[in-house]
mmCIF file of C-alpha atoms in Angstrom:
data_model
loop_
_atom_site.group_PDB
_atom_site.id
_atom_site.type_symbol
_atom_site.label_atom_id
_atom_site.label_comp_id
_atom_site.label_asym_id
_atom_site.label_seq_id
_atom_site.Cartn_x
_atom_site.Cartn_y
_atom_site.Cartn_z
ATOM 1 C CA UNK Y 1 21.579 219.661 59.402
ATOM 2 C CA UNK Y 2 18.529 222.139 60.425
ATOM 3 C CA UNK Y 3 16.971 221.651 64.179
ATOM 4 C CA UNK Y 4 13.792 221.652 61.473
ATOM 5 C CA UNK Y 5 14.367 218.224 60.072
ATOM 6 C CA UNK Y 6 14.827 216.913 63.374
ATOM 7 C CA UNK Y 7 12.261 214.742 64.144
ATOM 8 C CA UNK Y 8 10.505 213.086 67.506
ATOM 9 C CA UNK Y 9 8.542 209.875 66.379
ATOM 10 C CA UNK Y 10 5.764 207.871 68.669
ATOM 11 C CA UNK Y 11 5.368 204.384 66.963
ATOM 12 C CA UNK Y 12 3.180 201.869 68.240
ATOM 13 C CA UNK Y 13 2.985 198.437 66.688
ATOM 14 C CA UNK Y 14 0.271 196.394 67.552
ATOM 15 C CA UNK Y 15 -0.033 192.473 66.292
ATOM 16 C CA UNK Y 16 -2.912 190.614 67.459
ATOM 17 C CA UNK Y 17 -2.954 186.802 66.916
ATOM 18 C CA UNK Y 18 -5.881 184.936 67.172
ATOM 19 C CA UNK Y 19 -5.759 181.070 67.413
ATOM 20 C CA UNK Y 20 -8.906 178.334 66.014
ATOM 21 C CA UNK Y 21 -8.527 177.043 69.410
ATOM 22 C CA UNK Y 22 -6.896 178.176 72.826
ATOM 23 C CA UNK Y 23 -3.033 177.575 72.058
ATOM 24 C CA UNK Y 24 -1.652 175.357 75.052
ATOM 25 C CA UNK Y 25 1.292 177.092 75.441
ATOM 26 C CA UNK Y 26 3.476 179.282 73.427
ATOM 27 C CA UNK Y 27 7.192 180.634 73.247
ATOM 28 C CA UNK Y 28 8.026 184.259 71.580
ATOM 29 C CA UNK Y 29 10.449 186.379 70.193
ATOM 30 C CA UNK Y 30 9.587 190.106 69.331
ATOM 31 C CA UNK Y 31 12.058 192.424 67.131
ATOM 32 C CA UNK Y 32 10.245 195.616 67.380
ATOM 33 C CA UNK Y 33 12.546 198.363 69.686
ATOM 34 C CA UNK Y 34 14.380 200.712 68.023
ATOM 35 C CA UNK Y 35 17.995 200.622 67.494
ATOM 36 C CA UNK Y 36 20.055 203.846 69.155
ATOM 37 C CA UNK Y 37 22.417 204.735 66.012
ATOM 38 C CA UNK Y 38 24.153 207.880 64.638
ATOM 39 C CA UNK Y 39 21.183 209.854 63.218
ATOM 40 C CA UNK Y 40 18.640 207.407 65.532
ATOM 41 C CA UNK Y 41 17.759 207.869 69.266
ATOM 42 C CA UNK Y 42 15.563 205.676 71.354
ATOM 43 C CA UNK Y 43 14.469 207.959 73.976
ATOM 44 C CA UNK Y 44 11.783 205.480 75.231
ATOM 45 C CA UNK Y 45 10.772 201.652 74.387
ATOM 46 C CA UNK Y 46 8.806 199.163 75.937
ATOM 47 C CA UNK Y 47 6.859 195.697 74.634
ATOM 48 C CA UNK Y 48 4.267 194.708 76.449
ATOM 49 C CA UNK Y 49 1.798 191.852 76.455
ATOM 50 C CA UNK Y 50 -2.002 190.306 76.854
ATOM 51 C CA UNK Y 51 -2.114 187.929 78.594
ATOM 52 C CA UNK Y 52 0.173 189.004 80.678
ATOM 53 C CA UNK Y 53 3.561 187.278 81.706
ATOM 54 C CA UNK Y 54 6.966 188.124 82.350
ATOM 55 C CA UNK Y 55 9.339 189.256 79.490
ATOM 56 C CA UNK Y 56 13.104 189.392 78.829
ATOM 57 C CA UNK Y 57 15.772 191.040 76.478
ATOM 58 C CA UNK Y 58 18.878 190.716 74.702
ATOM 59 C CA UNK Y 59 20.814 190.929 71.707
ATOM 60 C CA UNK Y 60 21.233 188.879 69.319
ATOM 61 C CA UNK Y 61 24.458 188.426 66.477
ATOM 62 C CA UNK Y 62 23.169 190.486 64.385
ATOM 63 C CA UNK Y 63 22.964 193.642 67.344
ATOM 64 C CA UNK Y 64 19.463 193.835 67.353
ATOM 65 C CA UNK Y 65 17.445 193.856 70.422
ATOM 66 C CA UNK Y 66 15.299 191.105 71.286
ATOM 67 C CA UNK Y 67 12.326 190.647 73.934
ATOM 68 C CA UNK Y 68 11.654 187.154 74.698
ATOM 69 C CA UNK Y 69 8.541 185.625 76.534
ATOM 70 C CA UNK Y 70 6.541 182.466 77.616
ATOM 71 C CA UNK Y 71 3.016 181.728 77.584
ATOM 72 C CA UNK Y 72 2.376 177.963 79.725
ATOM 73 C CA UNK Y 73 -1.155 178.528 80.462
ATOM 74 C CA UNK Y 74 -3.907 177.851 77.759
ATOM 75 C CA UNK Y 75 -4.630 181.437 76.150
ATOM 76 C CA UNK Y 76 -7.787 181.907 72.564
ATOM 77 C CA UNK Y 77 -5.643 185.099 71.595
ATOM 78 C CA UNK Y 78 -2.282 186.999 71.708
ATOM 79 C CA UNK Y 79 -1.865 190.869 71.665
ATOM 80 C CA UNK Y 80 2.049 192.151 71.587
ATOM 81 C CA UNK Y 81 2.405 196.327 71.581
ATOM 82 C CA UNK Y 82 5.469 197.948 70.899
ATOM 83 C CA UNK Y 83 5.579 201.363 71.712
ATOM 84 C CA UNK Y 84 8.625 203.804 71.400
ATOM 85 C CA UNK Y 85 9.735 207.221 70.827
ATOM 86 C CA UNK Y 86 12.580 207.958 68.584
ATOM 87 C CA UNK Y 87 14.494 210.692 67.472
ATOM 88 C CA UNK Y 88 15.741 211.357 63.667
ATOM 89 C CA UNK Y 89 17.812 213.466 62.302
ATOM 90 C CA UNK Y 90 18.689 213.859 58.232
ATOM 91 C CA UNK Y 91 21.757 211.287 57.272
ATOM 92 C CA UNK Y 92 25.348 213.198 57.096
ATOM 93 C CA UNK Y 93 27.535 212.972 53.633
ATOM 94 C CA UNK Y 94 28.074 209.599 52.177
ATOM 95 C CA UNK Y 95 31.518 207.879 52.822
ATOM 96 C CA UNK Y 96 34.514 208.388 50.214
ATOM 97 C CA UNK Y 97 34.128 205.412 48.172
ATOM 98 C CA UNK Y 98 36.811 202.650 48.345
ATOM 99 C CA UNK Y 99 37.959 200.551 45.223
ATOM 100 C CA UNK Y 100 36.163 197.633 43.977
ATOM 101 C CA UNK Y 101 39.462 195.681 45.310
ATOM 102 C CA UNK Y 102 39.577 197.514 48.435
ATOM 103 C CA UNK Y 103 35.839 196.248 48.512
ATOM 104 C CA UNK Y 104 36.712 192.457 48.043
ATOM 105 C CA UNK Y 105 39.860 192.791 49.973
ATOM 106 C CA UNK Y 106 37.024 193.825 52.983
ATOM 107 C CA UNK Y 107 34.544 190.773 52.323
ATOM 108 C CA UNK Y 108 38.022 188.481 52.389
ATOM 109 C CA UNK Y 109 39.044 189.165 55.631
ATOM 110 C CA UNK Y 110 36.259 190.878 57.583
ATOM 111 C CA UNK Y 111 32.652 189.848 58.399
ATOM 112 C CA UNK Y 112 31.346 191.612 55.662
ATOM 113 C CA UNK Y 113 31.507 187.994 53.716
ATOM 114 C CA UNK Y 114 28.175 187.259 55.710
ATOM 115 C CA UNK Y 115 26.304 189.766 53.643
ATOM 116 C CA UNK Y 116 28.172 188.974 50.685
ATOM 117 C CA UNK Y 117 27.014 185.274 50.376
ATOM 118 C CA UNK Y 118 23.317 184.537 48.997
ATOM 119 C CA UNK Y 119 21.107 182.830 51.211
ATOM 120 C CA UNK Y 120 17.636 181.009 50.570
ATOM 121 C CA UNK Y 121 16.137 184.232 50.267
ATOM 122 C CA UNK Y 122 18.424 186.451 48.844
ATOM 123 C CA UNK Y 123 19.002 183.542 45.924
ATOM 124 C CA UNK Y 124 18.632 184.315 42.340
ATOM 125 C CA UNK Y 125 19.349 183.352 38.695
ATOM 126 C CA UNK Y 126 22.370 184.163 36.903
ATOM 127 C CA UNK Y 127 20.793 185.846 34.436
ATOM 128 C CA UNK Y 128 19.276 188.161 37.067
ATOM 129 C CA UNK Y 129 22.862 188.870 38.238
ATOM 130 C CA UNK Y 130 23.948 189.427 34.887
ATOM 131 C CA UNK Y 131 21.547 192.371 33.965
ATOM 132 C CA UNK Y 132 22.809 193.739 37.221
ATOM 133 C CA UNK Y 133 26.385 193.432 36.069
ATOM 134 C CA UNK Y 134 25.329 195.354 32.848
ATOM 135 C CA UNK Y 135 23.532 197.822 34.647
ATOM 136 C CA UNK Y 136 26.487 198.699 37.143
ATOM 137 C CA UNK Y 137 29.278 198.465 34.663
ATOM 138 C CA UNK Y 138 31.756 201.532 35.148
ATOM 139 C CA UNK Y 139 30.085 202.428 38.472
ATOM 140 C CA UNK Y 140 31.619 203.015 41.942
ATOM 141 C CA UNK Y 141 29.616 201.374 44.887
ATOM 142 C CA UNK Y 142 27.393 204.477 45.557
ATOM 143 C CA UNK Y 143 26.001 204.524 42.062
ATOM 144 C CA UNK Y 144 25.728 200.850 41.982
ATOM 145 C CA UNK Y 145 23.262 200.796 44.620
ATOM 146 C CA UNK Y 146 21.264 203.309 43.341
ATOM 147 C CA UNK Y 147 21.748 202.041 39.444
ATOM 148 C CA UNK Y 148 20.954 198.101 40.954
ATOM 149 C CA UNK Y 149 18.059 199.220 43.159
ATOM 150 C CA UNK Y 150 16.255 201.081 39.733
ATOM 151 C CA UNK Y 151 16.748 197.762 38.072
ATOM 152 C CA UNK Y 152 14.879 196.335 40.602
ATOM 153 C CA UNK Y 153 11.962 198.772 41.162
ATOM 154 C CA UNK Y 154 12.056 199.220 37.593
ATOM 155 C CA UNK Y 155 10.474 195.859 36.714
ATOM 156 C CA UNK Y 156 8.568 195.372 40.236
ATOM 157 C CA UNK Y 157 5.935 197.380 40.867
ATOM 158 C CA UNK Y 158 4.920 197.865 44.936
ATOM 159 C CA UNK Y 159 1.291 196.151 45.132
ATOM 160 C CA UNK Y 160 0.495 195.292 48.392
ATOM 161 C CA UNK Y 161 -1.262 191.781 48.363
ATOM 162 C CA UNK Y 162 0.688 190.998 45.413
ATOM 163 C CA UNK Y 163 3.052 188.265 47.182
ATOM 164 C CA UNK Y 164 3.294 186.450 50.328
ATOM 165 C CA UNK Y 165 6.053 186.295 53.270
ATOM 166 C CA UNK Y 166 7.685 183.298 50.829
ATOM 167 C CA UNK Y 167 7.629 184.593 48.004
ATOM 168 C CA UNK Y 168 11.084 184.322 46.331
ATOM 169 C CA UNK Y 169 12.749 187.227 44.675
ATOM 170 C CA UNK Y 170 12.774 185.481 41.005
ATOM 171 C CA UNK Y 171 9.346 185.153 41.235
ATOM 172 C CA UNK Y 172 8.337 188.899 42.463
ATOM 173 C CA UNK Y 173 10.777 189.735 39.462
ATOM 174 C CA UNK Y 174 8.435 187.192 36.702
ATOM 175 C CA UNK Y 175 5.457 188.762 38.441
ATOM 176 C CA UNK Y 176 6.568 192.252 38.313
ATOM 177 C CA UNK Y 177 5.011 193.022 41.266
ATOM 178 C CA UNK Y 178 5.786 192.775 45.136
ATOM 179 C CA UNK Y 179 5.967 194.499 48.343
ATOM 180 C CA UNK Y 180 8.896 196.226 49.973
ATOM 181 C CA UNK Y 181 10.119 192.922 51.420
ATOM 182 C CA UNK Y 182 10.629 191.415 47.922
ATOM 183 C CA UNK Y 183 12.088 194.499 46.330
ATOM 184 C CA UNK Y 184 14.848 194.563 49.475
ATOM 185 C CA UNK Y 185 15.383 190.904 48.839
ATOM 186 C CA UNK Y 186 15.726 191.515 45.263
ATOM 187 C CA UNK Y 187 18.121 194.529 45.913
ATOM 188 C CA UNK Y 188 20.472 193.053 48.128
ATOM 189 C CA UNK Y 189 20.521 189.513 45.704
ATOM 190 C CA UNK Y 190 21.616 191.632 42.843
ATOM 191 C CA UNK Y 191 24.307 193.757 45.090
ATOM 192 C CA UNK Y 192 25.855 190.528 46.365
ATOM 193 C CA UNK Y 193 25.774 189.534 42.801
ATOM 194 C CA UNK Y 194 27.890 192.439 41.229
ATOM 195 C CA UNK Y 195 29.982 192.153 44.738
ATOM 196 C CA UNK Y 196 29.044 194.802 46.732
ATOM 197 C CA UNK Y 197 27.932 193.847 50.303
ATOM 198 C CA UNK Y 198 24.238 194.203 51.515
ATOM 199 C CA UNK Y 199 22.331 193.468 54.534
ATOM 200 C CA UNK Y 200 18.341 193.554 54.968
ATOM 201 C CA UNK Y 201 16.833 196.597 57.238
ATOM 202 C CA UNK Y 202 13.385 196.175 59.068
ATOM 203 C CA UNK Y 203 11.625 199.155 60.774
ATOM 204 C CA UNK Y 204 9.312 201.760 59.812
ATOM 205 C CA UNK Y 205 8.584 205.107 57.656
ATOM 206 C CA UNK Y 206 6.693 207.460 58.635
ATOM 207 C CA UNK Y 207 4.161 207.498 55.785
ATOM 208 C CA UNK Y 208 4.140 211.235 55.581
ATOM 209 C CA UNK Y 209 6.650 213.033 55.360
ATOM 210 C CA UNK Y 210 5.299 216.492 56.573
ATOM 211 C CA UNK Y 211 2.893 215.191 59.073
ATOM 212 C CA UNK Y 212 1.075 217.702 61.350
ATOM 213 C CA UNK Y 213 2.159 217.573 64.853
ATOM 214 C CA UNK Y 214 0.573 215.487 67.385
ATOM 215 C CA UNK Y 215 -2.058 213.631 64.637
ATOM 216 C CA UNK Y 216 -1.923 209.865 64.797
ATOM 217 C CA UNK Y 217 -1.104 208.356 61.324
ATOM 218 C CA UNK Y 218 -1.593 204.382 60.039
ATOM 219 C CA UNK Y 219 1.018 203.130 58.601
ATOM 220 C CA UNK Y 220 3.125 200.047 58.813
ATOM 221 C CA UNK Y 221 6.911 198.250 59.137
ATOM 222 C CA UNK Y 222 8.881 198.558 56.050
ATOM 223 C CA UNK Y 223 12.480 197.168 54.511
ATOM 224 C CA UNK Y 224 15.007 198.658 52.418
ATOM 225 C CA UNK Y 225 18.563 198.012 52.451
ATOM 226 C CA UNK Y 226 22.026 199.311 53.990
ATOM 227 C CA UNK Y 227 25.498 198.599 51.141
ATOM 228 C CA UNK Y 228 29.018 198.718 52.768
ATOM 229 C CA UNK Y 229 30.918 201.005 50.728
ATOM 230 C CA UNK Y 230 33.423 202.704 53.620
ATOM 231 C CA UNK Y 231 30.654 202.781 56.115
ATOM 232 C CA UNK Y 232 26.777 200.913 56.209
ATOM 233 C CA UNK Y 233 24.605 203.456 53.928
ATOM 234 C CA UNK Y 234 21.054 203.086 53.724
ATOM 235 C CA UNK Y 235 19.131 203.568 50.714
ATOM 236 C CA UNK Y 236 15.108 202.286 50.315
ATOM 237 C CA UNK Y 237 14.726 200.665 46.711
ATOM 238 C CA UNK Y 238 11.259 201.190 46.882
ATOM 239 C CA UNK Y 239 11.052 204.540 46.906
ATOM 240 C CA UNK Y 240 14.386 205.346 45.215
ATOM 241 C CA UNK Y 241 15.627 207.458 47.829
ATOM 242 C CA UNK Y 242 18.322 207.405 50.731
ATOM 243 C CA UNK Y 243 16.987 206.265 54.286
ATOM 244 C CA UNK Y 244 16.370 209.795 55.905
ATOM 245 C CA UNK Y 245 14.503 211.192 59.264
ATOM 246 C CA UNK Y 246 11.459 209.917 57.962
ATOM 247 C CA UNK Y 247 12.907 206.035 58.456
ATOM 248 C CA UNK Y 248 13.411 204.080 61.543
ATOM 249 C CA UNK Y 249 15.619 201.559 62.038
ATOM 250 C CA UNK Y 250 14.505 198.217 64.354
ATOM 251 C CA UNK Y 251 16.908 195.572 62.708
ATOM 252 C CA UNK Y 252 19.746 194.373 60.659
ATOM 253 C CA UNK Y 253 20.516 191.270 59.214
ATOM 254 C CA UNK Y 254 21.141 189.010 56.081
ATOM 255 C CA UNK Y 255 17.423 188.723 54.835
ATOM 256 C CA UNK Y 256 13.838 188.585 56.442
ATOM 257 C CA UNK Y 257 14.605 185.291 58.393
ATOM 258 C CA UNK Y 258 17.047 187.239 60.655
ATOM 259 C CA UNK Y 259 14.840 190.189 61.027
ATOM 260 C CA UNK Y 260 11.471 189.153 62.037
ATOM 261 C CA UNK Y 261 9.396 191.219 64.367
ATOM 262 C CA UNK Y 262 7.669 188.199 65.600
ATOM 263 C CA UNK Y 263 8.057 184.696 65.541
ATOM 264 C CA UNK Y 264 7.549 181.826 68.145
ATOM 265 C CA UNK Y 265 6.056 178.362 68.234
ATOM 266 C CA UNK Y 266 2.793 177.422 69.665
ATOM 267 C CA UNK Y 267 0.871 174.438 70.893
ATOM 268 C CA UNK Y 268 -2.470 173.722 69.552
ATOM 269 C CA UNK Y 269 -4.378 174.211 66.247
ATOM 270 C CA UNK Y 270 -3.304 176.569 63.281
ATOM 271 C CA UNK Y 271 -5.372 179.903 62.979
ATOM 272 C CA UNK Y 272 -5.152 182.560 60.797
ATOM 273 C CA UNK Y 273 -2.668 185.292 60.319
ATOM 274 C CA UNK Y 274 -1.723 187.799 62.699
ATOM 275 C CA UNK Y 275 -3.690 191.119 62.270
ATOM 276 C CA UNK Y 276 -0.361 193.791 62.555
ATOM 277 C CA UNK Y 277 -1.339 197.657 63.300
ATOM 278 C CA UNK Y 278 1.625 200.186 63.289
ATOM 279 C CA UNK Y 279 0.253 203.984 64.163
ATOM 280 C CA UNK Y 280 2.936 206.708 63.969
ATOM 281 C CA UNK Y 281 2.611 210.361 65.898
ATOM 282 C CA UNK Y 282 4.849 212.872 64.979
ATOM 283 C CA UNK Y 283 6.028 214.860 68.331
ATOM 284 C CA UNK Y 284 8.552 217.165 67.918
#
């Protein structure tokens, strides 16, 4: 590892939610501060909020950290800004492989069954886990992560707009076309599938990967996916690489549901979707 590909990242993630009419009250959970990790370290976090009101943390089953707050007095909007400052470094060497029965011998008698076993949004047809099987015969787990995440960005095609937050994988795969939510969701369906054990990951990249110093950036959160095969390794289908420096880890869990930056309920009338601003800064 060079001190050069050492990175310092200033994120700041802005939603805004705006309701038809003031919202009585409303209750909140925000998963938006970075994890500290090998390879990941938070050097400074904070959420904050308009209107303001008191906020609290912890961490939830899945180790990710959670800030909680209350809103009892009538209020037309909601702003929530996370801002933190992480530091990256390049992953190390992937793990030795184990066996494929070393593999099922793990998901038998460890946790590792909860990211074995589909859920409602990791849930797809056989003959979606079949091609995967085809594709991954005569394959350790390393290369059937990366042979099962081509299949999958093979025949969807990233197109922001193309699908919504429930969107199922089958139908961003009869589509052909999703964002990176659906190909993760695709991804870790088809690893289950062929029996290798995958978990969702929500964060960010850094959109550019040799950003000047010190020059805000737009971007936005992103998924990709983390296999067990001797150790968690991260890999982002949708750009066919290995998560590196340029990705930042904010959760971990069995799909989207478990992962959500922000989700509440509210009293009042419906209004429209949240508008969600994430600006990166490169610092160091």
């Amino acid at each position: 590892m060079t001190a050069e590909r050492v990175r310092r990242l200033r994120i700041e993630h802005t939603t805004r939610v705006s309701y038809a009419q003031p919202a009585a009250s409303s209750h909140n959970e925000v998963r938006m501060t970075p994890l500290t990790l090998p390879g990941q370290t938070t050097l400074d976090a904070r959420v904050t909020v308009n209107p303001t009101t008191p906020t609290w943390a912890y961490w939830d089953y899945w180790g990710t950290q959670v800030t909680g707050f209350d809103l009892m007095d009538p209020h037309g909007d909601l702003t929530i800004t996370a801002s933190s400052l992480v530091e990256t470094s390049p992953p190390g060497a992937l793990p030795p492989p184990p066996t494929w029965a070393e593999v099922a011998e793990r998901i038998a008698n460890t946790r590792l069954l909860e990211f074995a076993s589909p859920t409602g949004r990791t849930t797809v047809p056989a003959k979606l886990v079949k091609k995967a099987r085809k594709a991954a015969a005569g394959l350790g787990p390393h290369e059937t992560a990366v042979a099962v995440s081509a299949l999958v960005a093979d025949r969807v095609s990233y197109l922001p707009g193309a699908t919504s937050v429930n969107t199922s994988p089958a139908e961003a795969w009869e589509q052909g076309a999703g964002v990176c939510q659906d190909i993760t969701h695709l991804t870790v369906a088809l690893l289950r599938g062929v029996g290798l054990p995958a978990r969702y990951v929500s964060g960010y990249l850094h959109p550019e990967r040799e950003a000047e110093l010190h020059r805000p950036v737009a971007g936005q959160s992103h998924a990709w996916i983390e296999y067990w095969a001797g150790d968690w390794c991260g890999y982002d289908p949708t750009n066919r690489t290995r998560a590196d420096e340029s990705h930042v880890v904010v959760a971990r869990g069995r799909d989207y549901d478990d992962v959500t930056p922000h989700k509440g309920i509210y009293r009042g009338v419906a209004g429209g979707p949240p508008e969600v601003s994430v600006v990166f800064t490169r610092v160091g």
